[in-house]
């Protein structure tokens, strides 16, 4: 269960334990938790808050095609299944009575015995049948429901803007539902868990009434029931082996961190080139061994450490409680010796009583224990629906920007007025009091050293973030008042850290203009403009190539002969496991950085090709960083032709090719615009821009 606050400094609420190289900070459970039952009862009480979400989910499930009859059938089977043990117990009781009566009167009613035995067998058969039907029904429900919730979660992800998505709390919220991309959704599992608990409760209630009835008919039945129940209850409520629900585990041991760093360096594919080229292998191995020696065998990951910690809890206690299970038989033996006349009729009946009571007690205890997992599971239903309520930080405006599309055909005018910006959760300013104006259809290049704020300007123009202070105007309108969809439809951006989507190359380019994502001619034209045609044509599957398959759809090749390298006419990529973070890197895809950049450029050009598109502003962040000089020259040639019809803003480190043709250069240093003007004007000024230009020019002399 989540806790409201967690302050590791507060010794009253957080307990600190040193475990190997880890510092474990556990939220202390309230004292009343140690009174058996109370904490789990509190957990059940907390479910009241989740109830409306469960109802909503049930309603949603009912509305899905085919789900209403399936769900109703599933509920019916589940409930019938939970009644059967009571019926079965009743038949056992009847059998017991028959035996007792037979012993007392030395007389057996054969017909009645056959009837009861048949009923008992029918219960067993019914049980198996219901179990199979329930599993089949559940399998079909799983498929329909998971399909629906996969789409729900994709929607919950797609609607979030950058700052909201980057918020670590939102990330945690989203991660809770990552399982939904696999087969099963956590929320649906939660609902199934709730149904199972309901089933257990029904089972307990019906079994209880039959059991009481049965025990009343037996001499000393209630006494033996109690003797059987008590040790089980003590056994399960007395030993608490889990660590607290809320905890933080931190490792500050630098040697441990370094040891794992070396391990990752040696195992992760993205480091292989440097490892081989620098002959780092022997060094890494030696260092790793000496750190292992220094830290000893108990320097383990937290998961392993935690397992060790939990298994250290006294195991002998549970052995002692197991012995308690023998108490009823011992008491029976004593009573047999002291007062044989009071004994129940036979040892057989004692066994039946003990087994029935044990299984009943365990079931009751299971319901009590299930409070923990049930409340966790049901929480995920609530958090699934809460995903839809996460508020975006970049608020939508209400001024339509695409109304006058004619005016966009000359480009968009830009003005930054005293703009300052800090990234969310950063202390330092990425931009400070920046002001400049770019007229419609002009070509502007922002230059400056690393980290001076060039990319940030482009991100603010695309309204990925809002300025902390100051205002940005597009065609004289405050950017924050514009309808976001309109704004984004009028801009094409190529980011410096572009990624390749896990789709075919054609779709990767096509998605530059989602309305024409499958327009082959336009895709080919875009590839031509991005300089990617040759790159794509040399790939065996051309435009249909998947540079990375999505993780869930990757081919798996396990235990194939080592010499086998093709299957179904395709090359087998044995490195099936790729690092997720680096999956967009060119070295994972088999294309060079420049080739990847051409693909990314093609996607940006795709956006400008549609005659109905209203792109008035093109933003390029280092578009030629990985291109060779010829490709760079061709690219800028093509882009210059768009001048007059589109406003273009480039960020670049490179001078010459582009800056010489720019209508405006913004030289930015330490997050502030220092100089602005044309290439000649800034050279004549002899300031920062001229100094940077001369450094580059000298390199070619
Ligand atoms: N997502 C982020 N969160 C926090 N700080 C960031 C983020 N992105 C950039 N910064 C910081 O903002 C400042 C400006 O970064 P920006 O990427 O705009 O610089 P740049 O001029 O484009 O650099 P480069 O030439 O290296 O691409 C830098 O100090 C950078 O560390």
XYZ file of C-alpha atoms and ligand atoms in Angstrom:
732
model
C 0.000 0.000 0.000
C 1.341 3.451 -0.885
C 2.234 5.710 2.026
C 1.358 9.386 2.210
C 4.809 10.602 3.193
C 8.274 9.165 3.328
C 11.070 11.085 5.020
C 14.227 9.006 5.563
C 15.391 11.592 8.114
C 12.356 11.005 10.322
C 13.422 8.137 12.560
C 9.921 7.742 13.965
C 8.393 6.841 10.641
C 11.352 5.388 8.734
C 13.647 2.600 9.879
C 17.172 2.412 8.509
C 18.983 -0.914 8.105
C 22.346 -1.532 6.525
C 22.174 -4.594 4.301
C 25.446 -5.479 2.608
C 26.279 -2.469 0.433
C 22.713 -1.199 0.650
C 21.005 1.217 2.945
C 17.417 0.195 3.349
C 14.962 2.807 4.543
C 11.667 1.180 5.465
C 8.477 2.927 6.306
C 7.534 1.768 9.797
C 4.151 0.114 9.895
C 1.787 1.533 12.505
C 1.822 -0.315 15.859
C -1.664 -1.678 15.467
C -0.404 -3.590 12.453
C 1.130 -6.062 14.908
C -2.307 -6.939 16.245
C -3.226 -9.776 13.887
C -5.824 -8.814 11.348
C -6.055 -5.086 11.882
C -3.767 -3.993 9.093
C -5.435 -6.148 6.498
C -8.856 -5.038 7.678
C -7.622 -1.485 7.154
C -6.516 -2.515 3.662
C -9.997 -3.787 2.870
C -11.447 -0.545 4.221
C -9.171 1.412 1.848
C -10.820 -0.392 -1.062
C -13.920 1.758 -0.611
C -12.068 4.586 -2.315
C -11.255 2.353 -5.303
C -14.817 1.064 -5.621
C -16.015 3.678 -8.192
C -13.092 2.816 -10.484
C -13.874 -0.904 -10.238
C -17.488 -0.168 -11.179
C -16.259 1.934 -14.094
C -14.027 -0.856 -15.293
C -16.804 -3.430 -15.047
C -19.052 -1.081 -17.062
C -16.310 -0.578 -19.661
C -15.779 -4.316 -19.908
C -19.503 -4.902 -20.380
C -19.604 -2.456 -23.279
C -16.906 -4.287 -25.247
C -18.071 -6.501 -28.108
C -18.670 -10.099 -26.946
C -17.654 -9.282 -23.412
C -21.065 -8.988 -21.748
C -22.072 -12.661 -22.282
C -18.522 -13.858 -21.632
C -18.225 -11.848 -18.435
C -21.661 -12.950 -17.190
C -20.754 -16.575 -17.921
C -17.413 -16.159 -16.157
C -19.138 -14.735 -13.069
C -21.739 -17.510 -13.081
C -19.121 -20.261 -13.377
C -16.955 -18.638 -10.693
C -19.814 -18.444 -8.239
C -20.989 -21.996 -8.973
C -17.423 -23.143 -8.527
C -17.249 -21.548 -5.107
C -20.445 -23.269 -3.925
C -19.219 -26.758 -4.788
C -16.799 -27.241 -1.849
C -19.687 -26.692 0.579
C -21.817 -29.257 -1.238
C -18.871 -31.619 -1.293
C -18.343 -31.051 2.429
C -22.002 -31.830 3.073
C -21.589 -35.157 1.265
C -18.426 -35.901 3.312
C -20.430 -35.174 6.461
C -23.158 -37.530 5.319
C -20.578 -40.256 4.667
C -19.201 -39.671 8.157
C -22.674 -40.012 9.634
C -23.260 -43.220 7.711
C -20.053 -44.706 9.110
C -20.958 -43.581 12.613
C -24.468 -44.989 12.398
C -23.121 -48.217 10.935
C -20.717 -48.598 13.871
C -23.446 -47.771 16.408
C -26.145 -50.018 14.961
C -24.047 -52.503 13.010
C -26.486 -51.809 10.147
C -25.857 -50.200 6.710
C -28.421 -48.495 4.406
C -26.800 -49.462 1.071
C -29.140 -47.433 -1.140
C -28.459 -44.286 0.821
C -24.706 -44.939 0.734
C -24.809 -45.290 -3.078
C -26.812 -42.065 -3.399
C -24.401 -40.125 -1.219
C -21.324 -41.605 -2.911
C -22.765 -40.713 -6.353
C -23.436 -37.169 -5.189
C -19.908 -36.928 -3.859
C -18.465 -38.112 -7.186
C -20.728 -35.736 -9.134
C -19.295 -32.875 -7.065
C -15.770 -33.891 -8.007
C -16.692 -34.131 -11.700
C -18.560 -30.822 -11.574
C -15.541 -29.219 -9.992
C -13.239 -30.269 -12.862
C -15.799 -29.250 -15.482
C -16.289 -25.796 -13.957
C -12.546 -25.318 -13.660
C -11.994 -26.049 -17.375
C -14.946 -23.874 -18.450
C -13.746 -21.028 -16.267
C -10.228 -21.152 -17.740
C -11.568 -21.196 -21.311
C -13.931 -18.333 -20.629
C -11.160 -16.325 -18.960
C -8.796 -16.861 -21.905
C -11.291 -15.304 -24.349
C -12.095 -12.462 -21.975
C -8.354 -11.778 -21.568
C -7.930 -11.379 -25.318
C -10.840 -8.944 -25.778
C -10.136 -6.920 -22.679
C -6.391 -6.636 -23.109
C -6.890 -5.478 -26.679
C -9.155 -2.728 -25.420
C -6.885 -1.624 -22.574
C -3.792 -1.645 -24.781
C -5.499 1.061 -26.859
C -6.553 2.861 -23.688
C -2.952 3.005 -22.491
C -1.591 4.052 -25.868
C -4.111 6.910 -25.765
C -3.094 7.823 -22.218
C 0.531 8.070 -23.435
C -0.100 9.921 -26.691
C -2.051 12.757 -25.085
C 0.809 13.883 -22.837
C 3.062 16.832 -23.656
C 6.823 16.941 -23.081
C 7.123 18.423 -19.567
C 4.290 16.265 -18.258
C 5.700 13.133 -19.848
C 9.163 13.872 -18.470
C 7.838 14.328 -14.937
C 9.225 11.388 -12.992
C 5.998 11.019 -10.990
C 4.032 10.743 -14.245
C 6.632 8.286 -15.562
C 6.131 6.103 -12.485
C 2.375 6.292 -12.979
C 2.752 5.236 -16.620
C 5.207 2.466 -15.828
C 2.685 0.794 -13.570
C 0.763 -0.072 -16.699
C 3.633 -1.120 -18.926
C 2.524 -4.718 -18.497
C -0.483 -3.857 -20.602
C 1.717 -3.852 -23.691
C 2.304 -7.526 -23.055
C -0.548 -9.956 -22.801
C -2.037 -8.982 -19.533
C -3.155 -5.670 -18.101
C -2.515 -5.001 -14.438
C -5.925 -3.408 -13.989
C -7.749 -6.355 -15.541
C -5.718 -8.720 -13.367
C -6.865 -6.598 -10.437
C -10.502 -7.102 -11.346
C -9.993 -10.843 -11.750
C -8.282 -10.836 -8.329
C -11.324 -9.124 -6.853
C -13.649 -11.704 -8.386
C -11.471 -14.491 -6.970
C -11.696 -12.938 -3.513
C -15.454 -12.641 -3.828
C -15.484 -16.290 -4.784
C -13.393 -17.192 -1.707
C -15.765 -15.264 0.562
C -18.762 -17.100 -0.870
C -16.908 -20.375 -0.458
C -16.103 -19.615 3.175
C -19.642 -18.578 4.071
C -21.233 -21.680 2.541
C -18.552 -23.998 3.899
C -18.934 -22.447 7.333
C -22.652 -23.163 7.544
C -22.155 -26.771 6.437
C -19.199 -27.215 8.790
C -21.062 -25.907 11.851
C -23.917 -28.220 11.044
C -21.546 -31.140 10.655
C -19.548 -30.483 13.809
C -22.649 -30.098 15.966
C -23.573 -33.651 15.153
C -20.170 -34.948 16.304
C -19.175 -35.563 19.885
C -16.439 -33.032 20.792
C -16.480 -31.809 17.199
C -16.278 -28.126 18.157
C -13.351 -28.795 20.551
C -11.346 -30.511 17.818
C -12.222 -27.786 15.344
C -10.833 -25.172 17.713
C -7.711 -27.220 18.410
C -7.119 -27.460 14.662
C -7.839 -23.811 13.971
C -5.744 -22.118 16.620
C -2.271 -23.410 15.612
C -2.938 -22.520 11.975
C -4.020 -19.003 12.859
C -0.964 -18.535 15.104
C 1.340 -19.932 12.449
C 0.195 -17.544 9.735
C -0.352 -14.378 11.678
C 2.688 -14.663 13.963
C 5.507 -14.725 11.424
C 5.920 -11.627 9.363
C 8.681 -12.148 6.828
C 8.066 -9.357 4.353
C 9.797 -6.031 4.465
C 7.702 -2.926 4.648
C 5.553 -1.982 1.649
C 7.159 1.431 1.302
C 10.911 1.510 1.217
C 13.912 3.086 -0.410
C 17.097 1.155 -1.003
C 20.196 3.185 -1.821
C 23.768 2.224 -2.471
C 26.481 4.760 -1.776
C 29.388 2.354 -2.050
C 31.470 3.784 -4.888
C 33.394 0.537 -5.369
C 30.185 -1.394 -5.794
C 28.866 1.116 -8.315
C 32.165 0.979 -10.196
C 32.168 -2.826 -10.196
C 28.750 -2.891 -11.838
C 29.862 -0.122 -14.216
C 32.743 -2.312 -15.366
C 30.417 -5.263 -15.752
C 28.042 -3.250 -17.934
C 30.927 -1.872 -19.969
C 32.018 -5.419 -20.745
C 28.546 -6.770 -21.527
C 26.592 -4.009 -23.289
C 26.930 -4.027 -27.081
C 27.144 -0.251 -27.518
C 30.573 -0.135 -25.817
C 32.125 -2.922 -27.908
C 33.881 -0.660 -30.439
C 35.742 1.347 -27.785
C 36.475 -1.775 -25.762
C 38.112 -3.528 -28.708
C 39.794 -0.466 -30.212
C 41.288 0.534 -26.855
C 42.174 -3.054 -25.865
C 40.336 -2.484 -22.615
C 39.407 -6.150 -22.021
C 42.284 -7.241 -19.773
C 42.074 -4.004 -17.755
C 38.316 -4.342 -17.143
C 38.662 -7.978 -16.113
C 41.504 -7.269 -13.674
C 39.762 -4.295 -12.094
C 36.512 -6.206 -11.775
C 38.256 -9.089 -9.999
C 40.082 -6.840 -7.542
C 36.846 -4.998 -6.691
C 35.105 -8.307 -6.152
C 37.873 -9.335 -3.764
C 37.655 -6.003 -1.944
C 33.881 -6.079 -1.516
C 33.447 -9.763 -0.693
C 30.659 -12.096 -1.755
C 27.858 -10.187 0.005
C 28.058 -7.176 -2.290
C 24.923 -8.052 -4.220
C 22.196 -6.294 -6.116
C 19.323 -5.135 -3.940
C 17.049 -7.872 -5.174
C 19.519 -10.542 -4.169
C 20.311 -8.792 -0.895
C 16.641 -8.499 -0.087
C 16.105 -12.190 -0.687
C 18.987 -12.930 1.676
C 17.566 -10.563 4.280
C 14.098 -12.068 4.221
C 15.332 -15.657 4.379
C 17.351 -14.736 7.489
C 14.085 -14.341 9.445
C 13.651 -17.232 11.921
C 12.656 -20.300 9.967
C 12.601 -22.477 13.121
C 9.446 -20.691 14.330
C 7.417 -22.089 11.493
C 8.777 -25.610 12.244
C 7.542 -25.191 15.811
C 4.103 -24.215 14.598
C 4.010 -27.233 12.314
C 4.282 -29.356 15.440
C 1.198 -27.575 16.804
C -0.741 -29.195 13.988
C -0.340 -32.498 15.839
C -2.018 -31.164 19.004
C -5.528 -32.467 18.191
C -4.259 -36.012 17.788
C -2.248 -35.810 21.021
C -5.300 -34.482 22.911
C -7.366 -37.257 21.336
C -4.866 -39.852 22.601
C -4.943 -38.443 26.163
C -8.726 -38.388 26.212
C -8.781 -41.940 24.918
C -6.724 -43.028 27.899
C -8.559 -40.984 30.586
C -12.193 -41.080 29.514
C -12.819 -43.493 26.677
C -16.632 -43.017 26.950
C -16.396 -39.361 25.748
C -14.451 -40.098 22.614
C -15.716 -39.356 19.145
C -16.649 -42.492 17.383
C -13.513 -43.193 15.402
C -10.126 -41.949 14.360
C -11.502 -41.742 10.815
C -14.085 -39.161 11.835
C -11.414 -37.224 13.697
C -9.386 -37.098 10.510
C -12.332 -35.884 8.449
C -13.028 -33.153 11.013
C -9.397 -32.127 11.146
C -9.025 -31.980 7.368
C -12.250 -30.052 6.847
C -11.437 -27.578 9.574
C -7.849 -27.137 8.335
C -8.885 -26.424 4.782
C -11.618 -24.084 5.983
C -9.226 -22.196 8.279
C -6.664 -21.897 5.526
C -9.275 -20.501 3.201
C -10.301 -17.883 5.782
C -6.681 -17.029 6.332
C -6.069 -16.809 2.574
C -8.804 -14.187 2.292
C -7.174 -12.276 5.116
C -3.772 -12.502 3.431
C -5.192 -11.605 0.037
C -6.037 -8.152 1.330
C -2.471 -7.130 0.516
C -2.336 -8.272 -3.092
C -5.967 -7.407 -3.686
C -5.570 -3.823 -2.580
C -2.398 -3.517 -4.704
C -4.178 -5.007 -7.699
C -7.257 -2.888 -7.327
C -5.099 0.195 -6.908
C -3.936 -0.434 -10.455
C -7.530 -0.075 -11.704
C -7.674 3.327 -10.069
C -4.286 4.368 -11.373
C -5.210 3.195 -14.896
C -8.129 5.627 -14.970
C -6.096 8.286 -13.205
C -3.743 8.258 -16.223
C -6.493 9.970 -18.184
C -6.631 12.751 -15.634
C -2.956 13.743 -15.736
C -2.959 17.397 -16.665
C -0.621 18.656 -19.357
C 1.581 21.560 -18.388
C 1.596 23.149 -21.818
C -1.939 24.499 -21.949
C -3.879 24.716 -25.180
C -4.817 28.131 -26.549
C -8.002 29.099 -28.339
C -6.846 31.367 -31.160
C -6.952 29.546 -34.480
C -3.727 29.930 -36.349
C -4.604 28.219 -39.588
C -7.603 30.415 -40.361
C -5.690 32.546 -42.778
C -3.646 29.915 -44.581
C -2.791 32.365 -47.306
C -0.740 34.455 -44.913
C 1.255 31.337 -43.912
C 2.309 30.807 -47.508
C 4.924 33.551 -47.087
C 6.224 32.044 -43.845
C 5.698 33.009 -40.222
C 7.106 36.056 -38.446
C 8.771 35.363 -35.103
C 9.448 37.557 -32.119
C 11.119 36.617 -28.823
C 10.457 39.297 -26.220
C 12.640 39.080 -23.067
C 12.370 35.298 -23.008
C 13.975 33.429 -20.123
C 13.644 29.707 -19.653
C 14.575 27.056 -17.126
C 13.927 23.389 -17.915
C 11.506 21.864 -15.437
C 13.445 20.595 -12.417
C 16.628 22.438 -13.500
C 18.084 25.232 -11.396
C 20.009 27.081 -14.080
C 18.555 29.172 -16.885
C 18.909 27.655 -20.362
C 17.936 31.041 -21.854
C 18.152 34.442 -20.214
C 16.307 37.515 -21.356
C 16.545 36.697 -25.061
C 14.920 39.088 -27.567
C 14.993 38.995 -31.356
C 12.741 39.302 -34.413
C 12.698 37.243 -37.611
C 10.587 38.461 -40.498
C 8.382 36.191 -42.619
C 10.134 33.936 -45.131
C 13.614 34.697 -43.807
C 16.440 32.300 -43.153
C 17.895 32.602 -39.662
C 20.856 30.703 -38.248
C 21.498 30.485 -34.531
C 25.144 29.864 -33.713
C 26.925 29.458 -30.402
C 28.991 27.074 -28.321
C 27.635 23.858 -26.800
C 24.967 24.406 -24.210
C 24.402 28.062 -25.120
C 20.667 27.480 -25.699
C 20.265 27.037 -29.480
C 18.136 23.884 -29.318
C 16.116 25.397 -26.507
C 15.009 28.269 -28.761
C 13.736 25.760 -31.313
C 11.949 23.744 -28.632
C 10.210 26.878 -27.371
C 9.149 27.735 -30.911
C 7.554 24.295 -31.249
C 6.022 24.947 -27.819
C 7.459 21.813 -26.309
C 7.917 24.027 -23.274
C 6.653 27.465 -22.285
C 9.023 30.297 -21.365
C 9.573 30.824 -17.661
C 9.476 34.570 -18.278
C 8.789 36.734 -21.343
C 6.704 36.064 -24.435
C 7.012 34.568 -27.904
C 4.928 35.929 -30.805
C 4.161 34.188 -34.087
C 2.734 36.512 -36.706
C 2.118 38.962 -33.871
C 0.097 36.496 -31.784
C 1.244 35.290 -28.370
C 2.234 31.663 -28.959
C 0.465 30.577 -25.754
C -2.894 31.766 -27.082
C -2.710 29.649 -30.254
C -4.536 26.352 -30.664
C -1.737 23.813 -30.215
C -2.870 21.537 -33.034
C -2.830 24.496 -35.456
C 0.579 25.602 -34.300
C 2.096 22.156 -34.725
C 0.496 21.764 -38.173
C 2.199 24.934 -39.308
C 5.701 23.917 -38.186
C 8.159 21.240 -39.315
C 11.014 20.409 -36.944
C 14.098 18.282 -37.183
C 15.535 17.767 -33.724
C 19.181 17.182 -33.045
C 18.386 14.001 -31.112
C 15.947 12.623 -33.673
C 14.926 9.019 -33.311
C 14.007 6.331 -35.751
C 10.575 4.863 -35.061
C 10.172 1.095 -34.780
C 8.277 1.048 -38.100
C 9.198 0.460 -41.743
C 11.408 3.079 -43.386
C 8.506 4.074 -45.636
C 6.299 4.759 -42.650
C 9.103 6.495 -40.823
C 9.303 8.993 -43.637
C 5.577 8.986 -44.268
C 4.850 9.956 -40.708
C 6.408 13.322 -41.450
C 2.960 14.037 -42.823
C 0.582 11.582 -41.165
C -2.202 12.513 -43.555
C -0.134 11.095 -46.427
C 1.755 8.460 -44.467
C 1.147 5.834 -47.158
C 1.516 8.063 -50.229
C 4.333 6.199 -51.982
C 5.123 8.959 -54.485
C 5.387 11.567 -51.806
C 7.524 9.282 -49.641
C 9.920 8.676 -52.528
C 10.083 12.387 -53.263
C 10.816 13.125 -49.602
C 13.554 10.488 -49.577
C 15.051 12.136 -52.646
C 15.059 15.553 -50.985
C 16.576 14.125 -47.797
C 19.304 12.460 -49.870
C 18.214 9.030 -48.575
C 17.189 7.252 -51.797
C 20.503 5.468 -52.309
C 20.709 4.492 -48.667
C 17.272 2.914 -48.782
C 17.706 1.188 -52.126
C 20.788 -0.671 -51.000
C 18.798 -2.348 -48.207
C 17.428 -5.785 -49.237
C 13.879 -4.838 -48.302
C 14.154 -1.204 -49.401
C 11.399 1.026 -48.086
C 9.834 -1.952 -46.274
C 12.898 -2.411 -44.094
C 12.451 -2.341 -40.356
C 15.668 -0.982 -38.911
C 14.510 -2.053 -35.483
C 11.572 -4.278 -34.896
C 9.504 -3.395 -31.845
C 10.700 -5.324 -28.807
C 7.609 -7.472 -28.575
C 7.857 -8.430 -32.240
C 11.521 -9.326 -32.416
C 12.485 -12.657 -33.884
C 13.918 -15.065 -31.349
C 16.605 -17.504 -32.332
C 17.404 -19.865 -29.538
C 19.797 -22.804 -29.717
C 20.189 -22.792 -33.515
C 23.380 -24.318 -34.915
C 26.153 -21.709 -34.506
C 27.156 -21.843 -38.179
C 23.608 -21.091 -39.360
C 23.278 -17.444 -40.307
C 20.220 -17.283 -42.581
C 16.697 -18.547 -42.198
C 13.757 -18.059 -44.555
C 16.143 -16.193 -46.838
C 16.845 -13.611 -44.134
C 19.935 -12.987 -42.104
C 19.615 -14.132 -38.512
C 20.539 -11.400 -36.104
C 21.812 -13.274 -33.120
C 22.112 -10.162 -31.021
C 18.393 -10.320 -30.337
C 18.732 -8.463 -27.072
C 19.422 -4.832 -27.740
C 19.765 -2.115 -25.215
C 16.475 -0.254 -25.045
C 17.962 3.150 -24.453
C 20.330 2.889 -27.359
C 17.910 1.244 -29.738
C 17.712 4.403 -31.813
C 21.409 4.692 -32.332
C 22.767 4.115 -35.786
C 25.190 1.449 -34.556
C 22.202 -0.713 -33.589
C 20.550 -0.393 -36.969
C 23.425 -1.133 -39.291
C 23.260 2.366 -40.855
C 25.812 5.107 -40.347
C 25.036 8.305 -38.444
C 24.911 10.295 -41.711
C 22.585 7.725 -43.291
C 20.298 7.911 -40.280
C 20.341 11.697 -40.540
C 19.283 11.493 -44.197
C 16.297 9.378 -43.172
C 15.389 11.911 -40.508
C 15.720 14.757 -43.011
C 13.452 12.897 -45.422
C 10.783 12.761 -42.724
C 11.039 16.522 -42.264
C 10.834 17.140 -46.028
C 7.804 14.878 -46.214
C 5.996 17.483 -44.173
C 6.681 20.235 -46.640
C 5.608 18.375 -49.796
C 1.870 18.191 -49.421
C 0.364 21.116 -51.400
C -2.416 21.377 -48.813
C -0.030 21.550 -45.879
C 0.270 24.898 -44.138
C 3.865 24.691 -43.058
C 5.114 28.215 -42.585
C 8.086 27.562 -40.326
C 10.920 25.056 -40.618
C 13.121 24.417 -37.606
C 16.346 22.478 -38.087
C 18.601 21.602 -35.182
C 22.042 20.742 -36.541
C 20.578 19.166 -39.688
C 23.972 18.468 -41.227
C 25.929 17.398 -38.143
C 26.534 13.904 -39.545
C 26.451 14.728 -43.278
C 29.506 14.769 -45.528
C 30.357 18.141 -47.120
C 28.766 17.288 -50.461
C 25.514 16.135 -48.866
C 25.533 19.218 -46.669
C 26.026 21.480 -49.692
C 23.160 19.807 -51.591
C 20.884 20.005 -48.582
C 21.407 23.700 -48.021
C 20.945 24.332 -51.715
C 17.544 22.679 -51.563
C 16.591 24.506 -48.407
C 17.561 27.911 -49.743
C 15.024 27.401 -52.513
C 12.265 27.394 -49.905
C 13.230 30.893 -48.821
C 10.428 33.407 -49.257
C 7.726 30.757 -48.834
C 8.796 29.500 -45.417
C 10.586 30.970 -42.454
C 13.562 28.793 -41.598
C 15.502 28.683 -38.363
C 18.657 26.596 -38.119
C 20.897 25.872 -35.198
C 24.434 25.146 -36.218
C 28.047 24.942 -35.145
C 29.268 25.123 -38.685
C 29.906 28.408 -40.375
C 30.140 29.221 -44.039
C 27.755 27.186 -46.082
C 24.670 28.418 -44.353
C 25.601 31.475 -42.326
C 26.878 33.290 -45.398
C 23.430 33.014 -46.985
C 21.458 33.737 -43.823
C 19.219 36.800 -43.597
C 19.864 36.868 -39.895
C 22.452 35.275 -37.632
C 21.907 35.113 -33.899
C 25.143 34.547 -32.017
C 24.273 33.278 -28.597
C 26.610 32.912 -25.660
C 25.923 31.837 -22.083
C 22.170 31.572 -22.804
C 21.870 35.204 -23.967
C 21.849 36.628 -27.522
C 24.954 38.650 -27.831
C 25.076 39.608 -31.508
C 22.646 39.616 -34.396
C 23.020 40.593 -38.061
C 24.161 39.175 -41.382
C 27.421 37.335 -41.901
C 29.162 40.418 -43.287
C 27.803 42.699 -40.591
C 28.938 40.407 -37.809
C 32.372 39.891 -39.354
C 32.752 43.632 -39.618
C 31.784 43.936 -35.961
C 34.727 41.716 -35.028
C 32.937 40.264 -31.979
C 32.230 36.704 -30.785
C 30.780 35.536 -34.106
C 33.814 36.805 -36.038
C 36.130 35.097 -33.559
C 34.350 31.729 -33.931
C 34.240 32.082 -37.707
C 37.950 32.853 -37.890
C 38.794 29.795 -35.765
C 36.927 27.577 -38.233
C 38.298 29.373 -41.283
C 41.872 28.996 -40.011
C 41.360 25.228 -39.735
C 40.999 25.110 -43.545
C 44.090 27.134 -44.318
N 15.878 18.480 -20.851
C 16.726 19.285 -20.204
N 16.659 19.391 -18.858
C 17.492 20.201 -18.185
N 18.428 20.965 -18.765
C 18.562 20.907 -20.101
C 17.712 20.063 -20.896
N 18.069 20.209 -22.184
C 19.078 21.109 -22.205
N 19.371 21.533 -20.958
C 20.377 22.533 -20.576
O 20.013 23.757 -21.165
C 21.152 24.437 -21.659
C 20.972 24.780 -23.129
O 20.882 23.562 -23.837
P 20.676 23.491 -25.409
O 20.458 22.052 -25.765
O 19.647 24.457 -25.812
O 22.085 23.970 -25.927
P 22.658 23.995 -27.408
O 23.212 25.347 -27.619
O 21.675 23.496 -28.375
O 23.860 22.944 -27.246
P 24.540 22.017 -28.368
O 25.346 22.885 -29.247
O 25.411 21.127 -27.535
O 23.454 21.275 -29.042
C 22.324 23.531 -21.385
O 22.987 24.005 -20.216
C 21.729 22.187 -21.152
O 22.498 21.446 -20.227
